[in-house]
Amino acid sequence: MKVVLDFLELALPLKFLSNVDLAYHWQWFDREAFLVLWIIIFALIGIYLMGKIRFSHDSELNYLSVPRLFMAIVVLAFTMYIIPGLWGAPLRSISAFLPPQSTQDFDLYITTLMGNNANVFNAKHIQRKYPDIFQAPLNLDIFFDYQEGMAYARSMNKPVMIDFTGHACVNCRKMEANVWPNKGVYKRISQDYVLIQLYVDDKTDLAKGEQTVNAQGKRIETIGNKWSDLQAEKLQANSQPFYVLLDNNGNLLVPSSGADYDPASYLKFLDRGTKLV
């Protein structure tokens, strides 16, 4: 058990390293790199449990006990499960712990998901803030600046969905991987709303002219500071994910929602917003 736990101590901290990599935009640790390391680590655990690897402190293994064999089968089955993720498989059961799918270079899943909806992304040509910093999940057409997104919504006469999210937000990744790909939800978000995604934990410095001090005397120096302060001041909330439906004048349409892993329930939330516009 000590050896298995040592292997797990190598695997699990990769999640936290990924969070730091995303927040500072180092781009060292994308989804494929994460999966390759996990595949290697869990494969080694399985091989070790099968007795094919021995360390100096291990006694000779004459036979496999039933619990050890069962553990080896489970670990090797998990290893096989995550391998298709290298080609873009969503891996929904562990999606909350993986880097965002948008960091994947070779992704067959997104192309299949978009299907005939590829023509709905009609604002891609519009110059917008932070094009090299943030990547849109599921290839959605997203604004990453509140004022910019609201201005576009007014020009298109569409309601707005604000997604207060974070690089380290496990539930945010789970929503993006398990709920947003639902056909009804995906269609509603991509066609009926202008989506604004605001990262409250991003460490990128704001331009000097945008750095301010809020009413409580806290310095607003990073993108994350700006959007976390907006969420706290405007909505009296600080949890993520936090979904806010507004008309294009900034008025709240329906009570805001947190994570909801039932696609049908989440779609009803989105539908209530469109009916009030």
mmCIF file of C-alpha atoms in Angstrom:
data_model
loop_
_atom_site.group_PDB
_atom_site.id
_atom_site.type_symbol
_atom_site.label_atom_id
_atom_site.label_comp_id
_atom_site.label_asym_id
_atom_site.label_seq_id
_atom_site.Cartn_x
_atom_site.Cartn_y
_atom_site.Cartn_z
ATOM 1 C CA MET A 1 0.000 0.000 0.000
ATOM 2 C CA LYS A 2 2.891 2.375 0.693
ATOM 3 C CA VAL A 3 4.199 2.001 -2.845
ATOM 4 C CA VAL A 4 0.730 2.498 -4.364
ATOM 5 C CA LEU A 5 0.213 5.608 -2.229
ATOM 6 C CA ASP A 6 3.613 6.915 -3.336
ATOM 7 C CA PHE A 7 2.517 6.564 -6.951
ATOM 8 C CA LEU A 8 -0.747 8.368 -6.140
ATOM 9 C CA GLU A 9 1.260 11.153 -4.512
ATOM 10 C CA LEU A 10 2.865 11.647 -7.908
ATOM 11 C CA ALA A 11 -0.452 11.612 -9.788
ATOM 12 C CA LEU A 12 -2.720 13.776 -7.644
ATOM 13 C CA PRO A 13 -0.480 16.871 -7.265
ATOM 14 C CA LEU A 14 -0.487 17.169 -11.058
ATOM 15 C CA LYS A 15 -3.992 18.640 -10.686
ATOM 16 C CA PHE A 16 -2.671 21.502 -8.565
ATOM 17 C CA LEU A 17 0.276 22.040 -10.900
ATOM 18 C CA SER A 18 -2.213 22.279 -13.749
ATOM 19 C CA ASN A 19 -4.229 24.930 -11.868
ATOM 20 C CA VAL A 20 -1.134 27.090 -11.389
ATOM 21 C CA ASP A 21 -0.138 26.613 -15.026
ATOM 22 C CA LEU A 22 -3.583 27.781 -16.179
ATOM 23 C CA ALA A 23 -3.752 30.770 -13.817
ATOM 24 C CA TYR A 24 -0.359 32.109 -14.927
ATOM 25 C CA HIS A 25 -0.701 31.023 -18.585
ATOM 26 C CA TRP A 26 2.641 29.230 -18.728
ATOM 27 C CA GLN A 27 1.193 26.736 -21.217
ATOM 28 C CA TRP A 28 3.497 23.973 -20.050
ATOM 29 C CA PHE A 29 0.855 21.551 -18.939
ATOM 30 C CA ASP A 30 -2.015 20.996 -21.361
ATOM 31 C CA ARG A 31 -4.600 18.203 -21.264
ATOM 32 C CA GLU A 32 -2.519 15.794 -23.335
ATOM 33 C CA ALA A 33 0.559 16.195 -21.136
ATOM 34 C CA PHE A 34 -1.565 15.643 -18.040
ATOM 35 C CA LEU A 35 -3.154 12.501 -19.490
ATOM 36 C CA VAL A 36 0.166 11.039 -20.667
ATOM 37 C CA LEU A 37 1.601 11.390 -17.162
ATOM 38 C CA TRP A 38 -1.494 9.855 -15.573
ATOM 39 C CA ILE A 39 -1.464 6.958 -18.061
ATOM 40 C CA ILE A 40 2.192 6.234 -17.246
ATOM 41 C CA ILE A 41 1.695 6.491 -13.475
ATOM 42 C CA PHE A 42 -1.439 4.340 -13.302
ATOM 43 C CA ALA A 43 0.001 1.784 -15.721
ATOM 44 C CA LEU A 44 3.037 1.479 -13.433
ATOM 45 C CA ILE A 45 0.746 1.005 -10.442
ATOM 46 C CA GLY A 46 -1.089 -1.798 -12.240
ATOM 47 C CA ILE A 47 2.137 -3.475 -13.353
ATOM 48 C CA TYR A 48 3.538 -3.200 -9.822
ATOM 49 C CA LEU A 49 0.415 -4.779 -8.336
ATOM 50 C CA MET A 50 0.747 -7.633 -10.837
ATOM 51 C CA GLY A 51 4.221 -8.273 -9.446
ATOM 52 C CA LYS A 52 6.090 -7.312 -12.628
ATOM 53 C CA ILE A 53 7.987 -4.515 -10.874
ATOM 54 C CA ARG A 54 9.884 -5.029 -7.618
ATOM 55 C CA PHE A 55 11.658 -2.498 -5.427
ATOM 56 C CA SER A 56 14.544 -3.184 -3.088
ATOM 57 C CA HIS A 57 12.361 -3.325 0.023
ATOM 58 C CA ASP A 58 9.765 -5.666 -1.539
ATOM 59 C CA SER A 59 9.682 -9.297 -0.556
ATOM 60 C CA GLU A 60 9.400 -11.923 -3.271
ATOM 61 C CA LEU A 61 5.854 -12.316 -4.595
ATOM 62 C CA ASN A 62 5.070 -16.008 -5.057
ATOM 63 C CA TYR A 63 1.403 -15.549 -5.922
ATOM 64 C CA LEU A 64 -1.216 -12.824 -6.342
ATOM 65 C CA SER A 65 -3.798 -12.527 -3.612
ATOM 66 C CA VAL A 66 -7.399 -11.896 -4.649
ATOM 67 C CA PRO A 67 -7.473 -8.291 -3.281
ATOM 68 C CA ARG A 68 -4.206 -7.463 -5.030
ATOM 69 C CA LEU A 69 -5.380 -8.962 -8.314
ATOM 70 C CA PHE A 70 -8.669 -7.086 -8.042
ATOM 71 C CA MET A 71 -6.837 -3.791 -7.408
ATOM 72 C CA ALA A 72 -4.555 -4.417 -10.382
ATOM 73 C CA ILE A 73 -7.544 -5.050 -12.669
ATOM 74 C CA VAL A 74 -9.283 -1.874 -11.489
ATOM 75 C CA VAL A 75 -6.167 0.276 -11.957
ATOM 76 C CA LEU A 76 -5.349 -1.132 -15.394
ATOM 77 C CA ALA A 77 -8.995 -0.756 -16.480
ATOM 78 C CA PHE A 78 -8.856 2.905 -15.393
ATOM 79 C CA THR A 79 -5.636 3.311 -17.389
ATOM 80 C CA MET A 80 -7.359 1.934 -20.491
ATOM 81 C CA TYR A 81 -10.328 4.226 -19.861
ATOM 82 C CA ILE A 82 -8.256 7.418 -19.963
ATOM 83 C CA ILE A 83 -6.202 6.542 -23.056
ATOM 84 C CA PRO A 84 -8.922 7.701 -25.542
ATOM 85 C CA GLY A 85 -8.701 11.113 -23.881
ATOM 86 C CA LEU A 86 -5.541 11.684 -25.914
ATOM 87 C CA TRP A 87 -7.816 11.966 -28.975
ATOM 88 C CA GLY A 88 -10.377 14.183 -27.254
ATOM 89 C CA ALA A 89 -12.720 11.736 -25.513
ATOM 90 C CA PRO A 90 -14.464 13.799 -22.792
ATOM 91 C CA LEU A 91 -13.743 11.310 -19.945
ATOM 92 C CA ARG A 92 -16.760 12.640 -18.071
ATOM 93 C CA SER A 93 -16.180 10.643 -14.891
ATOM 94 C CA ILE A 94 -12.902 12.488 -14.216
ATOM 95 C CA SER A 95 -13.427 15.629 -16.313
ATOM 96 C CA ALA A 96 -13.536 17.842 -13.222
ATOM 97 C CA PHE A 97 -9.910 17.006 -12.442
ATOM 98 C CA LEU A 98 -8.459 17.372 -15.934
ATOM 99 C CA PRO A 99 -7.187 20.537 -17.609
ATOM 100 C CA PRO A 100 -9.902 22.088 -19.814
ATOM 101 C CA GLN A 101 -10.666 20.341 -23.075
ATOM 102 C CA SER A 102 -9.811 23.597 -24.851
ATOM 103 C CA THR A 103 -6.114 23.042 -24.021
ATOM 104 C CA GLN A 104 -6.095 19.872 -26.142
ATOM 105 C CA ASP A 105 -4.305 20.223 -29.481
ATOM 106 C CA PHE A 106 -5.718 17.138 -31.218
ATOM 107 C CA ASP A 107 -9.428 16.872 -30.482
ATOM 108 C CA LEU A 108 -11.847 14.797 -32.535
ATOM 109 C CA TYR A 109 -14.657 15.257 -29.992
ATOM 110 C CA ILE A 110 -15.256 18.995 -30.488
ATOM 111 C CA THR A 111 -15.541 18.619 -34.262
ATOM 112 C CA THR A 112 -18.198 15.936 -33.796
ATOM 113 C CA LEU A 113 -20.032 17.989 -31.175
ATOM 114 C CA MET A 114 -20.252 21.118 -33.327
ATOM 115 C CA GLY A 115 -21.750 19.275 -36.290
ATOM 116 C CA ASN A 116 -24.069 21.601 -38.171
ATOM 117 C CA ASN A 117 -23.802 24.300 -35.521
ATOM 118 C CA ALA A 118 -20.486 25.522 -36.920
ATOM 119 C CA ASN A 119 -22.234 28.451 -38.617
ATOM 120 C CA VAL A 120 -23.593 29.953 -35.384
ATOM 121 C CA PHE A 121 -20.274 31.431 -34.277
ATOM 122 C CA ASN A 122 -20.894 34.701 -36.053
ATOM 123 C CA ALA A 123 -18.782 36.986 -33.862
ATOM 124 C CA LYS A 124 -15.432 35.264 -34.330
ATOM 125 C CA HIS A 125 -14.206 38.015 -36.604
ATOM 126 C CA ILE A 126 -14.768 40.731 -33.985
ATOM 127 C CA GLN A 127 -11.574 41.893 -32.321
ATOM 128 C CA ARG A 128 -11.812 41.364 -28.577
ATOM 129 C CA LYS A 129 -9.762 41.446 -25.414
ATOM 130 C CA TYR A 130 -7.468 38.666 -24.218
ATOM 131 C CA PRO A 131 -7.434 36.551 -27.418
ATOM 132 C CA ASP A 132 -4.116 34.941 -26.459
ATOM 133 C CA ILE A 133 -4.901 34.368 -22.780
ATOM 134 C CA PHE A 134 -8.187 32.474 -22.598
ATOM 135 C CA GLN A 135 -9.490 29.538 -24.619
ATOM 136 C CA ALA A 136 -13.194 28.972 -25.142
ATOM 137 C CA PRO A 137 -14.592 25.614 -23.986
ATOM 138 C CA LEU A 138 -16.309 23.519 -26.671
ATOM 139 C CA ASN A 139 -15.260 26.113 -29.267
ATOM 140 C CA LEU A 140 -18.080 28.386 -28.118
ATOM 141 C CA ASP A 141 -18.057 32.030 -29.135
ATOM 142 C CA ILE A 142 -17.137 33.729 -25.850
ATOM 143 C CA PHE A 143 -16.232 37.195 -24.637
ATOM 144 C CA PHE A 144 -13.828 37.387 -21.701
ATOM 145 C CA ASP A 145 -14.513 41.025 -20.843
ATOM 146 C CA TYR A 146 -17.798 42.200 -19.299
ATOM 147 C CA GLN A 147 -18.085 45.578 -21.020
ATOM 148 C CA GLU A 148 -17.089 44.183 -24.393
ATOM 149 C CA GLY A 149 -19.611 41.351 -24.192
ATOM 150 C CA MET A 150 -22.437 43.647 -23.089
ATOM 151 C CA ALA A 151 -21.723 46.034 -25.974
ATOM 152 C CA TYR A 152 -21.911 43.168 -28.453
ATOM 153 C CA ALA A 153 -25.144 41.891 -26.875
ATOM 154 C CA ARG A 154 -26.753 45.312 -27.334
ATOM 155 C CA SER A 155 -25.643 45.429 -30.959
ATOM 156 C CA MET A 156 -27.182 41.982 -31.559
ATOM 157 C CA ASN A 157 -30.212 42.575 -29.296
ATOM 158 C CA LYS A 158 -29.527 39.343 -27.399
ATOM 159 C CA PRO A 159 -29.609 38.433 -23.699
ATOM 160 C CA VAL A 160 -26.379 37.682 -21.874
ATOM 161 C CA MET A 161 -25.159 34.730 -19.879
ATOM 162 C CA ILE A 162 -22.263 35.523 -17.561
ATOM 163 C CA ASP A 163 -20.249 32.564 -16.329
ATOM 164 C CA PHE A 164 -18.160 33.479 -13.294
ATOM 165 C CA THR A 165 -15.553 30.744 -13.385
ATOM 166 C CA GLY A 166 -11.999 29.948 -12.342
ATOM 167 C CA HIS A 167 -8.991 27.995 -13.515
ATOM 168 C CA ALA A 168 -9.014 26.008 -10.259
ATOM 169 C CA CYS A 169 -12.794 25.492 -10.247
ATOM 170 C CA VAL A 170 -13.464 21.748 -10.342
ATOM 171 C CA ASN A 171 -17.240 22.155 -10.648
ATOM 172 C CA CYS A 172 -16.800 24.575 -13.553
ATOM 173 C CA ARG A 173 -14.870 21.982 -15.560
ATOM 174 C CA LYS A 174 -17.480 19.357 -14.685
ATOM 175 C CA MET A 175 -20.284 21.595 -15.995
ATOM 176 C CA GLU A 176 -18.395 22.354 -19.209
ATOM 177 C CA ALA A 177 -17.665 18.674 -19.845
ATOM 178 C CA ASN A 178 -20.909 17.035 -18.703
ATOM 179 C CA VAL A 179 -23.731 19.570 -19.078
ATOM 180 C CA TRP A 180 -22.810 22.106 -21.744
ATOM 181 C CA PRO A 181 -22.286 19.424 -24.474
ATOM 182 C CA ASN A 182 -25.948 18.370 -24.117
ATOM 183 C CA LYS A 183 -27.521 19.206 -27.493
ATOM 184 C CA GLY A 184 -30.259 21.416 -26.074
ATOM 185 C CA VAL A 185 -27.962 23.251 -23.672
ATOM 186 C CA TYR A 186 -25.248 23.677 -26.290
ATOM 187 C CA LYS A 187 -27.696 25.073 -28.827
ATOM 188 C CA ARG A 188 -29.227 27.474 -26.327
ATOM 189 C CA ILE A 189 -25.873 28.846 -25.123
ATOM 190 C CA SER A 190 -24.360 29.127 -28.592
ATOM 191 C CA GLN A 191 -27.358 30.627 -30.410
ATOM 192 C CA ASP A 192 -29.644 32.420 -27.954
ATOM 193 C CA TYR A 193 -27.187 34.089 -25.589
ATOM 194 C CA VAL A 194 -24.045 36.167 -25.731
ATOM 195 C CA LEU A 195 -21.727 34.252 -23.425
ATOM 196 C CA ILE A 196 -19.299 36.155 -21.191
ATOM 197 C CA GLN A 197 -16.861 34.052 -19.207
ATOM 198 C CA LEU A 198 -15.075 35.847 -16.375
ATOM 199 C CA TYR A 199 -12.156 34.164 -14.592
ATOM 200 C CA VAL A 200 -12.003 35.282 -10.968
ATOM 201 C CA ASP A 201 -8.624 33.682 -10.204
ATOM 202 C CA ASP A 202 -6.599 34.755 -13.236
ATOM 203 C CA LYS A 203 -3.190 36.208 -12.357
ATOM 204 C CA THR A 204 -2.646 38.335 -15.460
ATOM 205 C CA ASP A 205 -1.937 41.968 -14.593
ATOM 206 C CA LEU A 206 -4.395 44.543 -15.824
ATOM 207 C CA ALA A 207 -3.151 47.436 -17.906
ATOM 208 C CA LYS A 208 -1.930 50.240 -15.634
ATOM 209 C CA GLY A 209 -4.870 52.415 -16.630
ATOM 210 C CA GLU A 210 -7.343 49.720 -15.520
ATOM 211 C CA GLN A 211 -5.824 49.117 -12.077
ATOM 212 C CA THR A 212 -7.947 50.686 -9.362
ATOM 213 C CA VAL A 213 -8.849 50.495 -5.681
ATOM 214 C CA ASN A 214 -12.344 49.288 -4.778
ATOM 215 C CA ALA A 215 -14.698 50.738 -2.173
ATOM 216 C CA GLN A 216 -13.166 48.560 0.539
ATOM 217 C CA GLY A 217 -9.662 49.774 -0.240
ATOM 218 C CA LYS A 218 -8.528 46.602 -1.975
ATOM 219 C CA ARG A 219 -6.249 47.069 -4.959
ATOM 220 C CA ILE A 220 -7.628 45.680 -8.230
ATOM 221 C CA GLU A 221 -4.454 44.746 -10.108
ATOM 222 C CA THR A 222 -5.207 41.508 -11.988
ATOM 223 C CA ILE A 223 -7.959 40.235 -14.274
ATOM 224 C CA GLY A 224 -9.055 37.877 -11.509
ATOM 225 C CA ASN A 225 -9.267 40.747 -8.997
ATOM 226 C CA LYS A 226 -11.467 42.715 -11.401
ATOM 227 C CA TRP A 227 -14.023 39.990 -12.002
ATOM 228 C CA SER A 228 -14.144 38.660 -8.438
ATOM 229 C CA ASP A 229 -14.796 42.230 -7.277
ATOM 230 C CA LEU A 230 -17.525 42.613 -9.913
ATOM 231 C CA GLN A 231 -19.199 39.400 -8.744
ATOM 232 C CA ALA A 232 -19.035 40.414 -5.086
ATOM 233 C CA GLU A 233 -20.191 44.018 -5.609
ATOM 234 C CA LYS A 234 -22.857 43.480 -8.265
ATOM 235 C CA LEU A 235 -24.240 40.096 -7.196
ATOM 236 C CA GLN A 236 -23.121 39.634 -3.568
ATOM 237 C CA ALA A 237 -21.698 36.222 -4.428
ATOM 238 C CA ASN A 238 -18.249 34.675 -4.494
ATOM 239 C CA SER A 239 -18.825 31.055 -5.537
ATOM 240 C CA GLN A 240 -18.017 29.454 -8.874
ATOM 241 C CA PRO A 241 -19.461 28.440 -11.188
ATOM 242 C CA PHE A 242 -22.051 31.187 -10.970
ATOM 243 C CA TYR A 243 -24.365 31.681 -13.946
ATOM 244 C CA VAL A 244 -26.099 35.017 -14.390
ATOM 245 C CA LEU A 245 -28.720 35.742 -17.062
ATOM 246 C CA LEU A 246 -29.075 39.424 -17.952
ATOM 247 C CA ASP A 247 -30.809 41.438 -20.614
ATOM 248 C CA ASN A 248 -28.432 43.501 -22.715
ATOM 249 C CA ASN A 249 -28.933 46.509 -20.438
ATOM 250 C CA GLY A 250 -27.555 44.606 -17.475
ATOM 251 C CA ASN A 251 -30.852 43.808 -15.734
ATOM 252 C CA LEU A 252 -31.176 40.427 -14.025
ATOM 253 C CA LEU A 253 -33.685 38.183 -15.816
ATOM 254 C CA VAL A 254 -33.990 35.264 -13.370
ATOM 255 C CA PRO A 255 -32.322 34.294 -10.082
ATOM 256 C CA SER A 256 -28.740 33.233 -10.704
ATOM 257 C CA SER A 257 -27.659 29.613 -10.576
ATOM 258 C CA GLY A 258 -24.651 27.610 -9.453
ATOM 259 C CA ALA A 259 -23.603 24.184 -10.663
ATOM 260 C CA ASP A 260 -26.503 22.033 -11.851
ATOM 261 C CA TYR A 261 -25.466 18.651 -13.225
ATOM 262 C CA ASP A 262 -28.927 17.794 -14.580
ATOM 263 C CA PRO A 263 -28.957 18.991 -18.229
ATOM 264 C CA ALA A 264 -32.778 19.131 -18.301
ATOM 265 C CA SER A 265 -32.891 21.327 -15.198
ATOM 266 C CA TYR A 266 -30.101 23.567 -16.476
ATOM 267 C CA LEU A 267 -31.871 23.932 -19.832
ATOM 268 C CA LYS A 268 -35.030 25.078 -18.022
ATOM 269 C CA PHE A 269 -32.920 27.742 -16.300
ATOM 270 C CA LEU A 270 -31.638 28.963 -19.688
ATOM 271 C CA ASP A 271 -35.136 28.852 -21.220
ATOM 272 C CA ARG A 272 -36.576 31.040 -18.455
ATOM 273 C CA GLY A 273 -34.112 33.744 -19.395
ATOM 274 C CA THR A 274 -34.971 33.737 -23.098
ATOM 275 C CA LYS A 275 -38.714 33.915 -22.392
ATOM 276 C CA LEU A 276 -38.321 37.155 -20.461
ATOM 277 C CA VAL A 277 -36.444 39.065 -23.162
#
